[in-house]
Amino acid sequence: MKKLLLSVIAACFLLTGCVAGNDKGTSSSGETSVSVAKVEVKDGLNAPFTAEGMEMKLTEVSSSESVNQAKKPMQLITFTVEYKNIGTQDKGMGAIDFHLVTDKKDKTYNVTEEMEAFGGVLAPEKASKGKLYYLIGSGEKPTKLEYAPADKPLKTWNLK
């Protein structure tokens, strides 16, 4: 009986800690500590693009508050990319081929190394999807996402 009672009390403390851990950092006025830009693709989502035998499309975009490894408040911009090898040979594709440009003097970001990035080789007619994660400064607004393998831009998605 004591073990059951102790288990219930421990579960209550655990659940209380989980609820308290979900509390966002807000000021006394209720405002969040990071200004998060609303991000949309001007040309719309799900518009296919083909380059070098690889067909790809952006299927989702989102933005949220985050912190980097140094605990500095940042914005996390996330894109979901679906891609398919429509060529006749194995093709490589990876998150490193994408760059995010912001309104701060056209500052360019590579995918963050703090989160998992996708990449690898696809056989012909195989498809996959992955997420692009960018940590950008508070107050910055993303303006473009570029697909630039070998630093040669082949596609630019304009953002609003």
XYZ file of N, CA and C in Angstrom:
480
model
N 0.823 -1.183 0.000
C 0.000 0.000 0.000
C 0.877 1.260 0.000
N 1.967 1.220 0.804
C 2.875 2.359 0.849
C 3.529 2.587 -0.510
N 3.897 1.480 -1.192
C 4.534 1.602 -2.499
C 3.581 2.251 -3.498
N 2.305 1.876 -3.444
C 1.311 2.448 -4.350
C 1.148 3.936 -4.078
N 1.043 4.306 -2.801
C 0.905 5.709 -2.431
C 2.127 6.512 -2.862
N 3.343 5.992 -2.641
C 4.560 6.675 -3.066
C 4.627 6.799 -4.591
N 4.185 5.788 -5.305
C 4.172 5.835 -6.774
C 3.232 6.921 -7.274
N 2.064 7.061 -6.678
C 1.095 8.086 -7.072
C 1.665 9.476 -6.790
N 2.280 9.652 -5.637
C 2.873 10.951 -5.292
C 4.004 11.280 -6.270
N 4.851 10.313 -6.581
C 5.954 10.540 -7.520
C 5.417 10.908 -8.901
N 4.343 10.251 -9.335
C 3.739 10.559 -10.638
C 3.186 11.982 -10.646
N 2.585 12.407 -9.542
C 2.064 13.778 -9.456
C 3.190 14.799 -9.567
N 4.298 14.577 -8.879
C 5.438 15.488 -8.967
C 5.997 15.522 -10.388
N 6.087 14.355 -11.010
C 6.604 14.274 -12.374
C 5.718 15.048 -13.336
N 4.420 14.865 -13.238
C 3.494 15.579 -14.126
C 3.514 17.078 -13.872
N 3.642 17.469 -12.616
C 3.732 18.892 -12.287
C 4.988 19.489 -12.909
N 6.088 18.771 -12.860
C 7.332 19.242 -13.473
C 7.202 19.367 -14.983
N 6.497 18.425 -15.636
C 6.314 18.492 -17.092
C 5.491 19.703 -17.484
N 4.448 19.994 -16.727
C 3.601 21.152 -17.032
C 4.397 22.432 -16.828
N 5.181 22.508 -15.769
C 5.975 23.701 -15.505
C 7.062 23.869 -16.560
N 7.594 22.777 -17.097
C 8.629 22.834 -18.116
C 8.115 23.357 -19.448
N 6.818 23.292 -19.699
C 6.244 23.773 -20.948
C 5.987 25.264 -20.940
N 6.231 25.930 -19.822
C 5.984 27.367 -19.715
C 6.966 28.124 -20.590
N 6.476 28.913 -21.545
C 7.329 29.705 -22.435
C 7.851 30.899 -21.654
N 9.052 31.343 -21.989
C 9.618 32.522 -21.351
C 8.874 33.765 -21.791
N 8.071 34.315 -20.914
C 7.331 35.522 -21.252
C 7.650 36.599 -20.242
N 7.495 37.824 -20.677
C 7.698 38.928 -19.760
C 6.429 39.140 -18.951
N 6.457 40.075 -18.043
C 5.279 40.315 -17.214
C 4.105 40.835 -18.034
N 4.365 41.391 -19.211
C 3.280 41.880 -20.059
C 2.713 40.777 -20.939
N 3.307 39.563 -20.890
C 2.806 38.447 -21.664
C 3.436 38.328 -23.042
N 4.400 39.169 -23.383
C 5.046 39.102 -24.688
C 6.177 38.073 -24.653
N 6.395 37.401 -25.782
C 7.492 36.450 -25.841
C 8.810 37.201 -25.948
N 9.888 36.535 -25.565
C 11.182 37.199 -25.524
C 11.851 37.294 -26.895
N 11.363 36.554 -27.898
C 11.933 36.578 -29.236
C 10.846 36.955 -30.222
N 11.151 37.890 -31.111
C 10.179 38.213 -32.143
C 10.349 37.189 -33.257
N 9.281 36.447 -33.548
C 9.324 35.368 -34.522
C 8.630 35.827 -35.795
N 9.354 35.766 -36.909
C 8.804 36.173 -38.202
C 7.867 35.095 -38.733
N 6.731 35.516 -39.265
C 5.827 34.584 -39.941
C 6.409 34.355 -41.334
N 6.600 33.092 -41.710
C 7.267 32.772 -42.970
C 6.312 31.996 -43.873
N 6.193 32.455 -45.125
C 5.409 31.763 -46.143
C 6.187 31.797 -47.449
N 5.909 30.835 -48.320
C 6.524 30.809 -49.642
C 5.624 31.596 -50.584
N 6.165 32.651 -51.216
C 5.371 33.506 -52.106
C 4.750 32.716 -53.250
N 5.533 31.796 -53.829
C 5.046 31.028 -54.975
C 4.143 29.873 -54.553
N 3.969 29.675 -53.271
C 3.146 28.581 -52.768
C 3.958 27.319 -52.536
N 3.393 26.454 -51.727
C 4.033 25.179 -51.429
C 3.662 24.148 -52.499
N 4.350 23.042 -52.497
C 4.077 21.892 -53.361
C 4.264 22.158 -54.845
N 4.989 23.211 -55.219
C 5.297 23.467 -56.627
C 6.588 22.722 -56.958
N 6.543 21.694 -57.823
C 7.752 20.916 -58.108
C 8.779 21.689 -58.919
N 10.036 21.363 -58.671
C 11.178 21.941 -59.379
C 12.139 20.797 -59.678
N 12.727 20.791 -60.861
C 13.664 19.735 -61.240
C 15.023 20.328 -61.567
N 16.068 19.735 -61.006
C 17.451 20.152 -61.281
C 18.345 18.930 -61.232
N 19.164 18.766 -62.255
C 20.166 17.703 -62.291
C 19.573 16.324 -61.988
N 18.382 16.045 -62.528
C 17.753 14.744 -62.355
C 17.069 14.523 -61.021
N 16.929 15.577 -60.228
C 16.278 15.467 -58.925
C 15.053 16.380 -58.912
N 13.890 15.812 -58.667
C 12.664 16.608 -58.549
C 12.428 16.880 -57.073
N 12.133 18.130 -56.747
C 11.938 18.488 -55.334
C 10.821 19.501 -55.190
N 10.272 19.573 -53.988
C 9.270 20.584 -53.674
C 9.269 20.841 -52.174
N 8.933 22.070 -51.825
C 8.746 22.430 -50.413
C 7.313 22.097 -50.053
N 7.110 21.355 -48.981
C 5.752 20.965 -48.600
C 5.270 21.613 -47.307
N 6.199 22.185 -46.533
C 5.798 22.794 -45.259
C 6.853 23.800 -44.831
N 6.418 24.862 -44.188
C 7.338 25.847 -43.631
C 6.761 26.330 -42.301
N 7.633 26.530 -41.317
C 7.168 27.020 -40.020
C 8.268 27.823 -39.344
N 7.876 28.604 -38.354
C 8.829 29.375 -37.561
C 8.415 29.304 -36.098
N 9.413 29.322 -35.223
C 9.119 29.252 -33.788
C 10.280 29.837 -32.998
N 10.056 29.999 -31.710
C 11.115 30.457 -30.805
C 12.065 29.311 -30.526
N 13.320 29.642 -30.294
C 14.310 28.633 -29.948
C 15.471 29.315 -29.234
N 16.427 28.532 -28.821
C 17.684 29.052 -28.276
C 18.804 28.237 -28.898
N 19.960 28.851 -29.093
C 21.092 28.103 -29.621
C 21.835 27.442 -28.472
N 22.959 26.805 -28.779
C 23.707 26.083 -27.741
C 24.218 27.014 -26.651
N 24.388 28.280 -26.978
C 24.848 29.255 -25.990
C 23.669 29.862 -25.211
N 22.487 29.310 -25.400
C 21.253 29.749 -24.715
C 20.808 31.145 -25.150
N 21.247 31.592 -26.320
C 20.844 32.889 -26.862
C 19.506 32.732 -27.582
N 18.532 33.614 -27.327
C 17.228 33.512 -28.012
C 17.385 33.674 -29.523
N 16.775 32.764 -30.260
C 16.853 32.742 -31.719
C 15.475 32.402 -32.291
N 15.369 32.498 -33.609
C 14.196 32.012 -34.324
C 14.598 30.715 -35.028
N 13.728 29.720 -34.978
C 13.956 28.468 -35.696
C 13.030 28.449 -36.905
N 13.611 28.446 -38.100
C 12.848 28.387 -39.338
C 13.026 26.975 -39.894
N 11.907 26.293 -40.169
C 11.936 24.902 -40.610
C 11.206 24.751 -41.943
N 11.846 24.065 -42.881
C 11.240 23.740 -44.173
C 11.238 22.224 -44.321
N 10.166 21.666 -44.885
C 10.130 20.250 -45.233
C 10.278 20.145 -46.741
N 11.237 19.325 -47.172
C 11.535 19.144 -48.593
C 11.274 17.687 -48.963
N 10.483 17.480 -50.033
C 10.307 16.146 -50.600
C 11.093 16.113 -51.899
N 11.807 15.031 -52.144
C 12.622 14.946 -53.348
C 12.619 13.523 -53.894
N 12.793 13.426 -55.237
C 12.758 12.138 -55.924
C 13.810 12.142 -57.030
N 14.538 11.046 -57.151
C 15.514 10.889 -58.217
C 14.761 10.430 -59.465
N 14.632 11.316 -60.455
C 13.938 10.964 -61.690
C 14.939 10.656 -62.812
N 16.215 10.596 -62.463
C 17.269 10.286 -63.426
C 17.466 8.783 -63.555
N 18.509 8.414 -64.287
C 18.811 7.002 -64.525
C 20.003 6.518 -63.691
N 20.626 7.424 -62.942
C 21.775 7.063 -62.108
C 21.523 7.511 -60.672
N 22.279 6.941 -59.736
C 22.198 7.366 -58.339
C 22.534 8.848 -58.253
N 21.792 9.586 -57.404
C 22.018 11.028 -57.224
C 22.102 11.346 -55.741
N 22.956 12.295 -55.410
C 23.091 12.758 -54.035
C 22.250 14.000 -53.785
N 21.737 14.117 -52.579
C 20.924 15.270 -52.189
C 21.117 15.459 -50.698
N 21.258 16.711 -50.282
C 21.434 16.939 -48.859
C 21.049 18.338 -48.429
N 20.825 18.494 -47.147
C 20.429 19.780 -46.570
C 21.502 20.842 -46.770
N 22.744 20.423 -46.897
C 23.845 21.366 -47.058
C 23.743 22.155 -48.365
N 22.939 21.670 -49.323
C 22.772 22.344 -50.614
C 21.798 23.515 -50.557
N 21.181 23.761 -49.402
C 20.189 24.827 -49.257
C 20.739 25.939 -48.363
N 20.408 27.193 -48.705
C 20.849 28.355 -47.932
C 19.655 29.283 -47.710
N 19.568 29.850 -46.522
C 18.507 30.801 -46.193
C 19.091 32.208 -46.176
N 18.421 33.139 -46.870
C 18.861 34.533 -46.930
C 17.860 35.366 -46.138
N 18.375 36.295 -45.313
C 17.494 37.153 -44.510
C 17.604 38.607 -44.960
N 16.746 39.429 -44.387
C 16.712 40.850 -44.734
C 17.864 41.644 -44.121
N 18.650 41.044 -43.274
C 19.753 41.746 -42.610
C 20.963 41.773 -43.533
N 20.994 42.758 -44.439
C 22.081 42.918 -45.412
C 22.317 41.633 -46.197
N 21.219 40.987 -46.590
C 21.282 39.736 -47.352
C 22.181 38.696 -46.681
N 22.082 38.598 -45.372
C 22.868 37.617 -44.620
C 22.400 36.214 -44.996
N 23.348 35.302 -45.248
C 23.040 33.944 -45.674
C 23.374 32.954 -44.557
N 22.455 32.027 -44.329
C 22.636 31.000 -43.297
C 22.692 29.618 -43.943
N 23.559 28.768 -43.428
C 23.543 27.350 -43.760
C 22.661 26.658 -42.739
N 22.263 25.417 -43.009
C 21.463 24.689 -42.034
C 22.236 24.615 -40.725
N 21.505 24.644 -39.625
C 22.159 24.621 -38.323
C 22.778 23.256 -38.054
N 23.920 23.266 -37.427
C 24.586 22.026 -37.054
C 24.061 21.489 -35.727
N 23.165 22.244 -35.098
C 22.638 21.842 -33.796
C 21.497 20.843 -33.918
N 21.006 20.618 -35.144
C 19.896 19.688 -35.369
C 20.246 18.752 -36.515
N 19.529 17.646 -36.568
C 19.813 16.638 -37.581
C 19.492 17.156 -38.984
N 20.370 16.878 -39.915
C 20.178 17.277 -41.309
C 20.043 16.025 -42.173
N 19.295 16.145 -43.264
C 19.130 14.998 -44.148
C 20.193 15.009 -45.235
N 20.392 13.876 -45.846
C 21.331 13.779 -46.958
C 21.649 12.341 -47.277
N 22.054 12.118 -48.511
C 22.432 10.781 -48.925
C 22.241 10.608 -50.414
N 22.406 9.375 -50.850
C 22.296 9.031 -52.261
C 20.982 8.290 -52.477
N 20.278 8.697 -53.548
C 19.018 8.042 -53.913
C 19.203 7.284 -55.222
N 18.698 6.054 -55.263
C 18.691 5.276 -56.496
C 17.608 5.841 -57.420
N 17.688 5.566 -58.713
C 16.657 6.048 -59.635
C 15.242 5.638 -59.195
N 14.312 6.577 -59.334
C 12.888 6.410 -59.002
C 12.614 6.293 -57.501
N 13.595 6.496 -56.669
C 13.388 6.489 -55.216
C 13.108 7.900 -54.739
N 12.290 8.016 -53.700
C 11.909 9.318 -53.147
C 12.193 9.340 -51.654
N 12.331 10.536 -51.128
C 12.559 10.717 -49.702
C 12.114 12.124 -49.311
N 12.196 12.421 -48.035
C 11.937 13.785 -47.578
C 12.768 14.053 -46.345
N 12.980 15.352 -46.103
C 13.775 15.749 -44.960
C 13.439 17.163 -44.547
N 13.990 17.582 -43.422
C 13.726 18.926 -42.901
C 15.006 19.747 -42.920
N 14.806 21.029 -43.229
C 15.879 22.018 -43.176
C 15.645 22.862 -41.939
N 16.637 22.990 -41.070
C 16.528 23.784 -39.847
C 17.519 24.942 -39.899
N 17.018 26.148 -39.685
C 17.872 27.340 -39.655
C 17.612 28.097 -38.366
N 18.666 28.423 -37.628
C 18.573 29.295 -36.463
C 19.040 30.676 -36.908
N 18.133 31.656 -36.827
C 18.474 33.018 -37.226
C 18.225 33.958 -36.058
N 18.804 35.128 -36.146
C 18.710 36.099 -35.067
C 17.305 36.634 -34.857
N 17.051 37.066 -33.643
C 15.775 37.690 -33.306
C 15.628 38.978 -34.109
N 14.470 39.192 -34.678
C 14.217 40.403 -35.455
C 14.551 40.280 -36.935
N 15.265 39.216 -37.329
C 15.557 39.014 -38.748
C 14.347 38.383 -39.432
N 14.186 38.673 -40.724
C 13.100 38.099 -41.501
C 13.680 37.361 -42.703
N 13.355 36.069 -42.854
C 13.838 35.330 -44.014
C 13.236 35.894 -45.300
N 14.044 36.045 -46.342
C 13.549 36.575 -47.612
C 13.634 35.558 -48.750
N 14.612 34.636 -48.701
C 14.785 33.665 -49.780
C 15.348 32.353 -49.240
N 14.931 31.260 -49.867
C 15.561 29.963 -49.655
C 16.144 29.559 -51.000
N 17.446 29.244 -51.005
C 18.120 28.898 -52.253
C 18.569 27.441 -52.243
N 18.364 26.780 -53.383
C 18.953 25.466 -53.609
C 20.193 25.721 -54.444
N 21.367 25.518 -53.843
C 22.629 25.891 -54.493
C 23.692 24.820 -54.288
N 23.572 23.676 -54.985
C 24.642 22.687 -54.864
C 25.926 23.264 -55.461
N 27.030 23.002 -54.842
C 28.335 23.549 -55.259
C 28.298 25.073 -55.307
N 27.510 25.675 -54.415
C 27.368 27.136 -54.282
C 26.948 27.823 -55.581
N 26.232 27.101 -56.440
C 25.697 27.662 -57.679
C 24.174 27.615 -57.578
N 23.505 28.761 -57.304
C 22.043 28.748 -57.131
C 21.313 28.252 -58.380
N 20.508 27.193 -58.195
C 19.703 26.652 -59.288
C 18.234 26.978 -59.109
N 17.807 27.244 -57.871
C 16.411 27.583 -57.596
C 16.363 28.486 -56.389
N 15.518 29.511 -56.480
C 15.287 30.415 -55.357
C 13.796 30.485 -55.088
N 13.425 30.200 -53.842
C 12.051 30.371 -53.404
C 11.995 31.697 -52.652
N 11.148 32.601 -53.107
C 10.966 33.875 -52.425
C 10.002 33.691 -51.269
N 10.332 34.287 -50.139
C 9.544 34.141 -48.928
C 8.872 35.457 -48.574
N 7.750 35.360 -47.892
C 7.067 36.567 -47.430
C 6.730 36.440 -45.979
